[in-house]
Short mmCIF file of C-alpha atoms and ligand atoms in Angstrom, two decimals:
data_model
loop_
_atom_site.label_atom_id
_atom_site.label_comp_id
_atom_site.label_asym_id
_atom_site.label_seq_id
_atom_site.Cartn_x
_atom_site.Cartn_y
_atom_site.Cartn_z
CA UNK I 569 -10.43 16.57 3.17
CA UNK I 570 -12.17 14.47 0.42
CA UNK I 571 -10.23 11.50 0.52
CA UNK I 572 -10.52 8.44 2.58
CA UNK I 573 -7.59 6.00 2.80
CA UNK I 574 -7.94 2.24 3.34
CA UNK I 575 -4.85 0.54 4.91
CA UNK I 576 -4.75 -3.49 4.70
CA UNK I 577 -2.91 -4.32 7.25
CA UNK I 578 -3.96 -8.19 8.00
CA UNK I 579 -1.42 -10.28 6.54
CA UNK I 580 1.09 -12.31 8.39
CA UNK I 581 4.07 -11.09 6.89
CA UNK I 582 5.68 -14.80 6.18
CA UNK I 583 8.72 -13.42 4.07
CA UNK I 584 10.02 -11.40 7.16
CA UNK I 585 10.30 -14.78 9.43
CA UNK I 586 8.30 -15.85 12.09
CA UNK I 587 7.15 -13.49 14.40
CA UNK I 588 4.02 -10.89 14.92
CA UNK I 589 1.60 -9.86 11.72
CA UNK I 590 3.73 -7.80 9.47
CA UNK I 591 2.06 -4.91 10.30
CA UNK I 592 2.93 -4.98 14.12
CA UNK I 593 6.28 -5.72 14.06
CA UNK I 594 8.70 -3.11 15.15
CA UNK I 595 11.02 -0.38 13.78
CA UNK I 596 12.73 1.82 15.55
CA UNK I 597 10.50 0.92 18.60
CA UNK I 598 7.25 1.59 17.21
CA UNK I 599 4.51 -1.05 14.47
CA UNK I 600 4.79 -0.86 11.11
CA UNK I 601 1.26 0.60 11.17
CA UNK I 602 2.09 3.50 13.47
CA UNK I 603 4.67 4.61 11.37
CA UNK I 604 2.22 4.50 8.11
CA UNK I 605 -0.97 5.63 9.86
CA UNK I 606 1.48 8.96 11.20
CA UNK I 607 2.10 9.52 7.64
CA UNK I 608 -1.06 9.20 6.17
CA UNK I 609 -3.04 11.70 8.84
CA UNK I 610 -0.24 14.41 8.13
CA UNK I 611 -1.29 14.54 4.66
CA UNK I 612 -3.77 17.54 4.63
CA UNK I 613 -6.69 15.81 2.04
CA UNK I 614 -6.84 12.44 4.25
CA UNK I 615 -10.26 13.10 5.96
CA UNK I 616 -10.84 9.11 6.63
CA UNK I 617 -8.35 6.35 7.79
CA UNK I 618 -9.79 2.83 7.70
CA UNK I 619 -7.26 -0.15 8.68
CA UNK I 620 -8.21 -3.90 7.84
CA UNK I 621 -6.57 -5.83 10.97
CA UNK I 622 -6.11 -9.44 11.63
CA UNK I 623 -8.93 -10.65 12.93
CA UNK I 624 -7.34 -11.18 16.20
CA UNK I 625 -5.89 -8.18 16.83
CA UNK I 626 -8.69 -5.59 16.19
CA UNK I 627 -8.98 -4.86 20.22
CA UNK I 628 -5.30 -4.14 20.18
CA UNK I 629 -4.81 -2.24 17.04
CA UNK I 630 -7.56 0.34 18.18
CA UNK I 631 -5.61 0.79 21.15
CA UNK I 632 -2.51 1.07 19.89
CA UNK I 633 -3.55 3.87 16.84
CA UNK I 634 -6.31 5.76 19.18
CA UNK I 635 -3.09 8.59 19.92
CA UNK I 636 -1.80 8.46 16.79
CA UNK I 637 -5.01 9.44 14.38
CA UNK I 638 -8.66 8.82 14.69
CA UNK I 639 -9.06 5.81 12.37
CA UNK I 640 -11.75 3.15 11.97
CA UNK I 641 -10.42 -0.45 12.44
CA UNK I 642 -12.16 -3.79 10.61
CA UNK I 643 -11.25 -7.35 10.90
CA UNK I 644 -9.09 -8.14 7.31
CA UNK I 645 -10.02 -11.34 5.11
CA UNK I 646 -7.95 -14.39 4.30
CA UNK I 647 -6.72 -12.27 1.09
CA UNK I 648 -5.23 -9.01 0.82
CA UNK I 649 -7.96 -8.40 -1.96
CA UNK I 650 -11.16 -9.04 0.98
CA UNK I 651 -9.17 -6.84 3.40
CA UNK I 652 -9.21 -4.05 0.92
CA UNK I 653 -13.29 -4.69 0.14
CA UNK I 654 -14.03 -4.96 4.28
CA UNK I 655 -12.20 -1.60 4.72
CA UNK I 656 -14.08 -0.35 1.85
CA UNK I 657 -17.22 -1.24 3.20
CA UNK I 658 -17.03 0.77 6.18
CA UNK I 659 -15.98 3.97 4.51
CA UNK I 660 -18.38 6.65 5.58
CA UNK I 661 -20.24 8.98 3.05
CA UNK I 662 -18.41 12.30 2.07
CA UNK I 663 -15.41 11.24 0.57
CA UNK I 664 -15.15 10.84 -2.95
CA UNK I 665 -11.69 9.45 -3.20
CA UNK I 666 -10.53 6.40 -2.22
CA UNK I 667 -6.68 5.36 -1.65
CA UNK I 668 -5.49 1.97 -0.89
CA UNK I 669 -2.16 1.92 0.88
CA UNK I 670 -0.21 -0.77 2.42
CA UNK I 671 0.23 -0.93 5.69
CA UNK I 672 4.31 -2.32 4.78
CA UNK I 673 5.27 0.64 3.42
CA UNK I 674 5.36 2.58 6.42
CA UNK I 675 8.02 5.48 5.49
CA UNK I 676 5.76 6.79 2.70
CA UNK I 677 6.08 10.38 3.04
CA UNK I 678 2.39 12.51 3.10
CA UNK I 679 3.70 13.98 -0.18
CA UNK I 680 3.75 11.15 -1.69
CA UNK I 681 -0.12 10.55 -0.51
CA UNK I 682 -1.07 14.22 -1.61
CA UNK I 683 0.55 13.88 -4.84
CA UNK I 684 -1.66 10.61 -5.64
CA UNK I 685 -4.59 12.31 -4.67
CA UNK I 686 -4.29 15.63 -6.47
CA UNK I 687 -3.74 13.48 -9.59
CA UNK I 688 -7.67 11.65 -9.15
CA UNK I 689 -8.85 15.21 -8.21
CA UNK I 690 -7.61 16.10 -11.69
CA UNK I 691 -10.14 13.83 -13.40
CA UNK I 692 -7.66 10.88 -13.17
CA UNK I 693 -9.99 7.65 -12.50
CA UNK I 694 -6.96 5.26 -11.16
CA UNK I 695 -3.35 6.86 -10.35
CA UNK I 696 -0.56 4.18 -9.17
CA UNK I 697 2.84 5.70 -7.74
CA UNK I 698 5.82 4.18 -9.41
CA UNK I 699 9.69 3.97 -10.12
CA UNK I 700 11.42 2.74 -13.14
CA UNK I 701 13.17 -0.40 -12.64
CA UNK I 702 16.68 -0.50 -12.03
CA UNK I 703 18.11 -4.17 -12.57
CA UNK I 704 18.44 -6.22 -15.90
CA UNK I 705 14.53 -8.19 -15.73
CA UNK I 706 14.94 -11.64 -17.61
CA UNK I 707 12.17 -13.99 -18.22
CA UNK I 708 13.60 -17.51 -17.14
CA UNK I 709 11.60 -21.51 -17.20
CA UNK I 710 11.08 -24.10 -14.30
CA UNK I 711 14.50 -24.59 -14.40
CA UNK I 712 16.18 -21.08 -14.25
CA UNK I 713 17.12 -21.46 -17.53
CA UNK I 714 16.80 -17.92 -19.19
CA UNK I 715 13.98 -17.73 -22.10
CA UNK I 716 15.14 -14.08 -22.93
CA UNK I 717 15.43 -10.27 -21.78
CA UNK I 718 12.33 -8.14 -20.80
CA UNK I 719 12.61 -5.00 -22.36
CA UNK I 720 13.15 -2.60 -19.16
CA UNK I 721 12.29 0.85 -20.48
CA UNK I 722 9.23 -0.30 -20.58
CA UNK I 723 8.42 -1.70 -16.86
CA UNK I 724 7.86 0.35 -13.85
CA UNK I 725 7.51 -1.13 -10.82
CA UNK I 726 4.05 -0.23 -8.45
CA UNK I 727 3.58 1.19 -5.23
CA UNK I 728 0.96 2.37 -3.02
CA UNK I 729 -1.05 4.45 -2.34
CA UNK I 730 -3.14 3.72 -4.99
CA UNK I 731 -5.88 6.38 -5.98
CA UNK I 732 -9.18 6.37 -7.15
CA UNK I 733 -12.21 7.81 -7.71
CA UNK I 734 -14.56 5.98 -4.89
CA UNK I 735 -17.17 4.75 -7.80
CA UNK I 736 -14.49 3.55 -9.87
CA UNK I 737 -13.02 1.11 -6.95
CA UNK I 738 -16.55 0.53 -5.58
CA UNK I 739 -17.52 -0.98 -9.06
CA UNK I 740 -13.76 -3.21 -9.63
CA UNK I 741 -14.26 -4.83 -6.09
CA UNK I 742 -18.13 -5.41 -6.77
CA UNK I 743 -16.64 -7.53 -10.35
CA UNK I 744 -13.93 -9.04 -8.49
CA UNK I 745 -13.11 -12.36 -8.86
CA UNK I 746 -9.44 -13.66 -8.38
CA UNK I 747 -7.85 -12.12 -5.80
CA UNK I 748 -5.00 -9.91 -7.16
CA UNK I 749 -2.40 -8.36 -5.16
CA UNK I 750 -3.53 -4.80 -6.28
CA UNK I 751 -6.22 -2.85 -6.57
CA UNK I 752 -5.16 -0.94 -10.10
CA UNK I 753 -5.34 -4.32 -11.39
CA UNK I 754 -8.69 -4.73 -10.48
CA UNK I 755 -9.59 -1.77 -12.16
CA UNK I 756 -7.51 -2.47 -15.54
CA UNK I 757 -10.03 -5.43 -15.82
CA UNK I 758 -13.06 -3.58 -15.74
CA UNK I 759 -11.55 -1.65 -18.72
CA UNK I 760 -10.45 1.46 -16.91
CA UNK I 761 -7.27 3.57 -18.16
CA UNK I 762 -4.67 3.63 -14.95
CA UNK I 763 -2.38 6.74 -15.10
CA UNK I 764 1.25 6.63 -13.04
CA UNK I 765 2.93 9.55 -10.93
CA UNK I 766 6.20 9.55 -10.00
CA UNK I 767 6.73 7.39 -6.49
CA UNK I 768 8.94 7.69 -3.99
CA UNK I 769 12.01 5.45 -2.59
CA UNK I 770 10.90 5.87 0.79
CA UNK I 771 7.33 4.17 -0.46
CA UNK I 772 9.66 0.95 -0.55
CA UNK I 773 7.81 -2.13 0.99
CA UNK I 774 9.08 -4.33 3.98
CA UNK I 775 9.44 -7.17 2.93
CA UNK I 776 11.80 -9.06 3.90
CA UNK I 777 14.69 -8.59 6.60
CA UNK I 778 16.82 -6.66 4.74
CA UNK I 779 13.89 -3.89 4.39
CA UNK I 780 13.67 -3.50 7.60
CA UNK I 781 17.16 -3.10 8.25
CA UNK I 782 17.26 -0.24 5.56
CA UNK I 783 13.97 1.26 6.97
CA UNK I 784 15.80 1.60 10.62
CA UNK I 785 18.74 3.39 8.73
CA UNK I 786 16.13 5.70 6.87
CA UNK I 787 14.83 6.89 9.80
CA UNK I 788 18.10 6.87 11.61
CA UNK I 789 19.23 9.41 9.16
CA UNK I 790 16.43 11.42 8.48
CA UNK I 791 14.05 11.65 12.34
O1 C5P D 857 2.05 -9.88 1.80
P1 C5P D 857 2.16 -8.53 1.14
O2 C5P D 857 3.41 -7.81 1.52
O3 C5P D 857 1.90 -8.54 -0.33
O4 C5P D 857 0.96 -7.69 1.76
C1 C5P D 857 0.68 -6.39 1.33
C2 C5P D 857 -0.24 -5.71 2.32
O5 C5P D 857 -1.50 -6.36 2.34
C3 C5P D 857 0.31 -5.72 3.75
O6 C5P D 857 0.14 -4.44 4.32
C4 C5P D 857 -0.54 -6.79 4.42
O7 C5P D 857 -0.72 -6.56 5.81
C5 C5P D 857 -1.86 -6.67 3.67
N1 C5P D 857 -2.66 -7.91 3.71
C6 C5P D 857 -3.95 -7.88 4.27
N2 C5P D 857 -4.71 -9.03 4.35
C7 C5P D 857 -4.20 -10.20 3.90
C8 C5P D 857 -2.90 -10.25 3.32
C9 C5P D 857 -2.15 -9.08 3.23
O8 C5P D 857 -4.41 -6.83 4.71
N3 C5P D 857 -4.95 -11.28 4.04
#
């Protein structure tokens, strides 16, 4: 395998009410993580996992994944954006592309993964999965009031994992300053054309309750 894929897996996970980090909270019996690290080692390029964990739960996480895949675990930042550079950080030589996934979307099938990475081994520098989106997008003020109608064809909306070639996100984090809440974007700023695959529904983030309601039906349906 020449990839290595970085999982940021450190944040709280507010919007899903109070509770464990986002990443350790349960479906169908099992983390968040589990289910996405599972995924991630059954895709057939993924030679390197690296997970970014809350701080306090580094111990536990290495525990918890050590019979699901050999992965390296670092403590995350205070920002998705320094949980991404940590994890970077302590990818080994060898691989020579890099995918950042989140650890929320936990149902992301290994095609998905492959797909993403096939598309850097191309020659693609940055490759973002996405989906067109589906509802009516307007542009409203402070006040809800609407200012007017975002042209939709045009929109997609992002998932993970993200792909790129390791120089290319070795360089973006090394300019970064504000922390965005994805990678791509870090590399659109240092000038670098991003290229889109087709994503997946089950890629979906958990977000909030409702997510993870859907997510237990998913895999109620499917094994
Ligand atoms: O909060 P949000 O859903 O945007 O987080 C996306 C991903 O980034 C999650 O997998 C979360 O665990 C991770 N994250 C992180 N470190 C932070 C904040 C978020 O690894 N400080």
């Amino acid at each position: 395998g020449d990839v290595a894929v970085l999982v940021p897996a450190a944040g709280a996970g507010v919007r899903l009410g109070p509770g464990r980090p986002k990443a350790l909270r349960l479906l169908a019996g099992e983390p968040l993580l589990v289910h996405a690290v599972r995924r991630l080692a059954a895709a057939a390029s993924v030679h390197t996992i690296v997970v970014a964990a809350p701080a306090a739960e580094v111990a536990g996480v290495r525990e918890l994944l050590a019979p699901v895949a050999p992965v390296i675990v670092v403590p995350g930042g205070a920002e998705r954006q320094a949980s991404v550079a940590a994890a970077l950080a302590a990818v080994p030589a060898g691989p020579t592309i890099i995918l950042v996934h989140d650890a929320a979307r936990a149902l992301t099938p290994p095609e998905l993964v492959e797909s993403v990475a096939a598309a850097v081994r191309d020659g693609r520098a940055a490759v973002i999965p996405v989906l067109p989106v589906v509802d009516t997008i307007k542009e409203v003020d402070a006040d809800e009031v609407v200012l007017g109608t975002v042209d939709r064809a045009a929109l997609r909306a992002v998932q993970t994992p993200q792909g790129f070639r390791r120089s290319v996100l070795t360089a973006a984090h090394a300019a970064a300053g504000d922390p965005l809440t994805d990678d791509a974007g870090l590399v659109e700023k240092q000038g670098v054309a991003v290229s889109c695959v087709p994503g997946s529904e089950y890629a979906l983030k958990i977000t909030r309750p409702f997510d993870l309601a859907l997510a237990e039906h998913l895999l109620a349906a499917d094994g």
